[in-house]
Coordinates of C-alpha atoms in Angstrom, one line a residue:
M18 CA 10.5 -40.4 -51.8
I19 CA 14.1 -39.0 -52.8
T20 CA 12.5 -35.6 -52.7
K21 CA 10.7 -36.3 -49.4
H22 CA 14.3 -37.5 -47.8
K23 CA 16.2 -34.2 -49.3
S24 CA 13.8 -32.0 -47.6
V25 CA 14.2 -33.8 -44.4
A26 CA 18.1 -33.8 -44.6
A27 CA 17.8 -30.0 -45.7
L28 CA 16.1 -29.3 -42.2
A29 CA 18.4 -31.7 -40.6
I30 CA 21.3 -29.1 -42.0
I31 CA 19.9 -26.1 -41.1
G32 CA 19.0 -27.1 -37.7
L33 CA 22.8 -28.3 -37.1
F34 CA 23.6 -24.7 -38.2
I35 CA 21.5 -22.9 -36.1
T36 CA 22.6 -25.1 -33.1
G37 CA 26.0 -24.6 -33.8
T38 CA 26.1 -20.9 -34.1
S39 CA 23.8 -20.1 -31.4
C40 CA 25.5 -22.6 -28.8
K41 CA 28.8 -21.1 -28.7
R42 CA 31.3 -22.1 -26.2
G43 CA 31.7 -19.7 -23.3
H44 CA 29.2 -19.0 -20.4
D45 CA 29.0 -15.2 -21.7
S46 CA 28.0 -15.8 -25.3
T47 CA 24.2 -15.8 -25.7
G48 CA 24.7 -16.8 -29.4
I49 CA 22.1 -15.8 -31.9
V50 CA 19.1 -13.8 -30.0
F51 CA 16.1 -14.8 -31.6
A52 CA 14.0 -11.8 -29.6
P53 CA 16.4 -9.2 -29.3
N54 CA 13.7 -6.8 -28.0
M55 CA 13.2 -9.2 -24.7
Y56 CA 17.1 -9.0 -24.3
E57 CA 17.6 -5.3 -25.0
S58 CA 14.4 -3.4 -24.3
V59 CA 14.2 0.2 -24.5
G60 CA 15.1 2.0 -21.3
Y61 CA 12.8 5.0 -20.4
E62 CA 14.1 8.0 -18.3
P63 CA 11.7 8.8 -15.5
Y64 CA 10.1 12.0 -16.8
R65 CA 11.4 12.7 -20.3
Q66 CA 13.6 10.9 -22.7
I67 CA 17.2 12.4 -23.2
R68 CA 18.1 10.7 -26.3
P69 CA 15.8 11.2 -29.4
N70 CA 12.9 8.6 -29.6
T71 CA 10.0 8.0 -32.0
I72 CA 7.6 6.7 -29.5
N73 CA 6.7 9.9 -27.3
V74 CA 7.0 12.6 -30.0
K75 CA 3.6 14.0 -29.7
E76 CA 3.9 14.7 -26.2
N77 CA 7.4 16.2 -26.3
G78 CA 9.1 13.2 -25.4
L79 CA 7.5 13.1 -21.9
N80 CA 7.3 9.6 -20.4
M81 CA 4.8 10.5 -17.8
R82 CA 1.3 11.1 -18.8
L83 CA -1.5 13.3 -17.3
P84 CA -4.3 11.4 -15.9
A85 CA -7.0 10.4 -18.2
S86 CA -10.0 12.3 -18.3
G87 CA -12.5 11.4 -15.4
T88 CA -9.6 10.0 -13.3
V89 CA -10.7 10.1 -9.8
A90 CA -8.1 11.4 -7.7
R91 CA -6.5 9.6 -4.6
P92 CA -6.3 11.7 -1.5
N93 CA -2.7 12.5 -0.6
Y94 CA -4.2 13.4 2.9
H95 CA -2.3 16.6 3.4
T96 CA -5.1 17.7 5.9
T97 CA -5.0 20.4 8.5
F98 CA -6.2 18.8 11.7
G99 CA -8.0 20.8 14.5
E100 CA -9.1 24.4 15.2
G101 CA -7.3 27.3 15.9
A102 CA -4.1 27.1 17.8
N103 CA -4.6 23.2 17.8
K104 CA -4.2 23.2 13.9
T105 CA -1.4 21.1 12.6
T106 CA -0.2 19.4 9.4
D107 CA 2.4 17.2 10.9
L108 CA 2.6 14.1 8.7
M109 CA 5.3 12.3 10.5
M110 CA 2.3 9.4 11.1
Y111 CA 2.6 8.5 7.4
N112 CA 6.4 7.7 7.5
I113 CA 6.1 5.2 10.4
P114 CA 6.6 1.5 9.1
A115 CA 4.7 -1.2 10.0
D116 CA 6.9 -3.2 12.1
S117 CA 7.7 0.3 14.3
I118 CA 4.7 0.6 16.5
G119 CA 7.0 1.6 19.4
I120 CA 7.9 4.7 17.3
A121 CA 4.3 5.6 17.0
E122 CA 3.7 5.1 20.7
R123 CA 6.5 7.6 21.5
V124 CA 5.9 10.3 18.6
L125 CA 2.3 10.4 17.3
T126 CA -0.7 12.3 19.7
N127 CA -3.9 12.8 18.4
P128 CA -4.3 16.1 16.6
I129 CA -7.9 16.3 16.8
Q130 CA -8.8 18.2 19.9
D131 CA -11.3 16.4 22.1
S132 CA -14.9 17.3 21.6
E133 CA -18.4 16.0 21.8
K134 CA -18.8 16.4 18.0
A135 CA -15.3 14.4 17.4
L136 CA -16.2 11.7 19.8
A137 CA -19.6 11.1 18.2
E138 CA -18.1 11.1 14.9
G139 CA -15.8 8.7 16.3
Q140 CA -18.4 6.1 17.7
V141 CA -20.0 6.2 14.1
L142 CA -17.0 5.2 12.4
Y143 CA -16.1 2.8 15.2
T144 CA -19.5 1.2 14.6
R145 CA -19.0 1.1 11.2
Y146 CA -15.2 -0.2 10.8
C147 CA -14.6 -1.7 14.3
S148 CA -17.5 -3.2 16.1
H149 CA -18.2 -6.1 14.2
C150 CA -15.1 -7.7 15.9
H151 CA -14.3 -5.6 18.9
G152 CA -18.0 -5.0 20.1
A153 CA -20.0 -2.2 20.5
T154 CA -18.6 -1.4 24.1
G155 CA -15.2 -2.6 23.2
K156 CA -15.5 -6.0 25.3
G157 CA -14.2 -8.0 22.3
D158 CA -17.3 -9.4 21.8
G159 CA -18.6 -8.5 18.6
P160 CA -20.5 -11.0 16.1
V161 CA -17.2 -11.9 14.2
A162 CA -15.0 -12.3 17.4
A163 CA -17.5 -15.3 18.2
Q164 CA -15.5 -17.2 15.3
Y165 CA -12.1 -15.4 14.8
K166 CA -10.7 -15.8 18.2
G167 CA -8.2 -13.6 20.2
V168 CA -10.2 -9.9 19.6
P169 CA -9.0 -7.9 23.0
N170 CA -11.0 -6.2 25.6
Y171 CA -9.9 -2.6 25.7
S172 CA -10.9 -2.2 29.3
T173 CA -8.6 -4.9 30.7
D174 CA -5.1 -5.6 31.3
A175 CA -2.4 -3.6 29.2
Y176 CA -5.3 -2.4 26.7
K177 CA -6.5 0.1 29.1
T178 CA -3.1 1.9 28.6
M179 CA -2.7 2.1 25.1
N180 CA -2.1 5.5 23.8
D181 CA -2.8 7.6 21.0
G182 CA 0.1 6.4 18.8
H183 CA -0.3 2.8 19.5
I184 CA -4.1 2.8 18.4
F185 CA -3.5 4.8 15.4
H186 CA -0.5 2.6 14.2
V187 CA -2.5 -0.4 14.6
I188 CA -5.5 0.9 12.8
T189 CA -3.5 1.7 10.2
H190 CA -1.0 -1.2 9.8
G191 CA -2.9 -4.1 11.9
K192 CA -1.6 -6.1 14.5
G193 CA -1.7 -9.8 15.0
R194 CA -4.9 -11.2 13.4
M195 CA -6.4 -7.8 13.1
W196 CA -5.8 -6.4 9.5
P197 CA -5.0 -3.2 8.4
H198 CA -7.4 -0.4 7.6
G199 CA -5.1 2.2 6.5
S200 CA -6.4 2.0 3.1
Q201 CA -10.0 2.1 4.0
I202 CA -10.3 4.9 6.8
T203 CA -8.6 8.5 6.3
P204 CA -6.2 9.7 8.9
E205 CA -8.6 12.2 10.2
D206 CA -11.1 9.5 10.5
R207 CA -8.7 7.5 12.3
W208 CA -7.9 9.7 14.8
K209 CA -11.6 10.3 15.7
I210 CA -11.8 6.4 16.3
V211 CA -8.6 6.5 18.5
Q212 CA -10.4 9.2 20.6
Y213 CA -13.6 7.0 21.0
V214 CA -11.4 3.8 22.1
H215 CA -9.9 6.1 24.8
K216 CA -13.5 6.3 26.0
L217 CA -14.2 2.6 25.6
Q218 CA -10.9 1.9 27.7
Q219 CA -12.7 3.4 30.7
G220 CA -15.1 0.7 31.1

């Protein structure tokens, strides 16, 4: 029993010692740091380590890595739209934030020239991505709209005058109850949908 009490007393003394040394007075003192790597983590440079390090020696100090073999590239959409004299690589459309639809209305115009081919492709894309809510003819009567109220009719009120930039921005970032589709539809395909929506605006 005496040995047991001595062990308990020794543990209590050690605990008091640790507490006393780690909880020093002053709000700037952290006392004893039990996990220094959590408080003093190694800072990595964006591209290459300036200070010598033992982690990236094989990669010549590089912190960025080449993609793994077989990685599928995500398109950056540096696409040339249109044909002939109408070709454009204007990327302004990708820098307009979600809350700036007014800017999109003023500065964005459809870079894809009107054509029967683009209109037909736009119809296919519209049917695939939009008709379940907006309906086959843009009347806001798709099967989802019956449950998901508030889908507009393109050929009524202010919807009849929505311009290229407005429609493109809404497809990209969403609006109201409509969710964004920018990650699902390429910019070129969005412009083709814009062209087809203009046809539906005519009623």
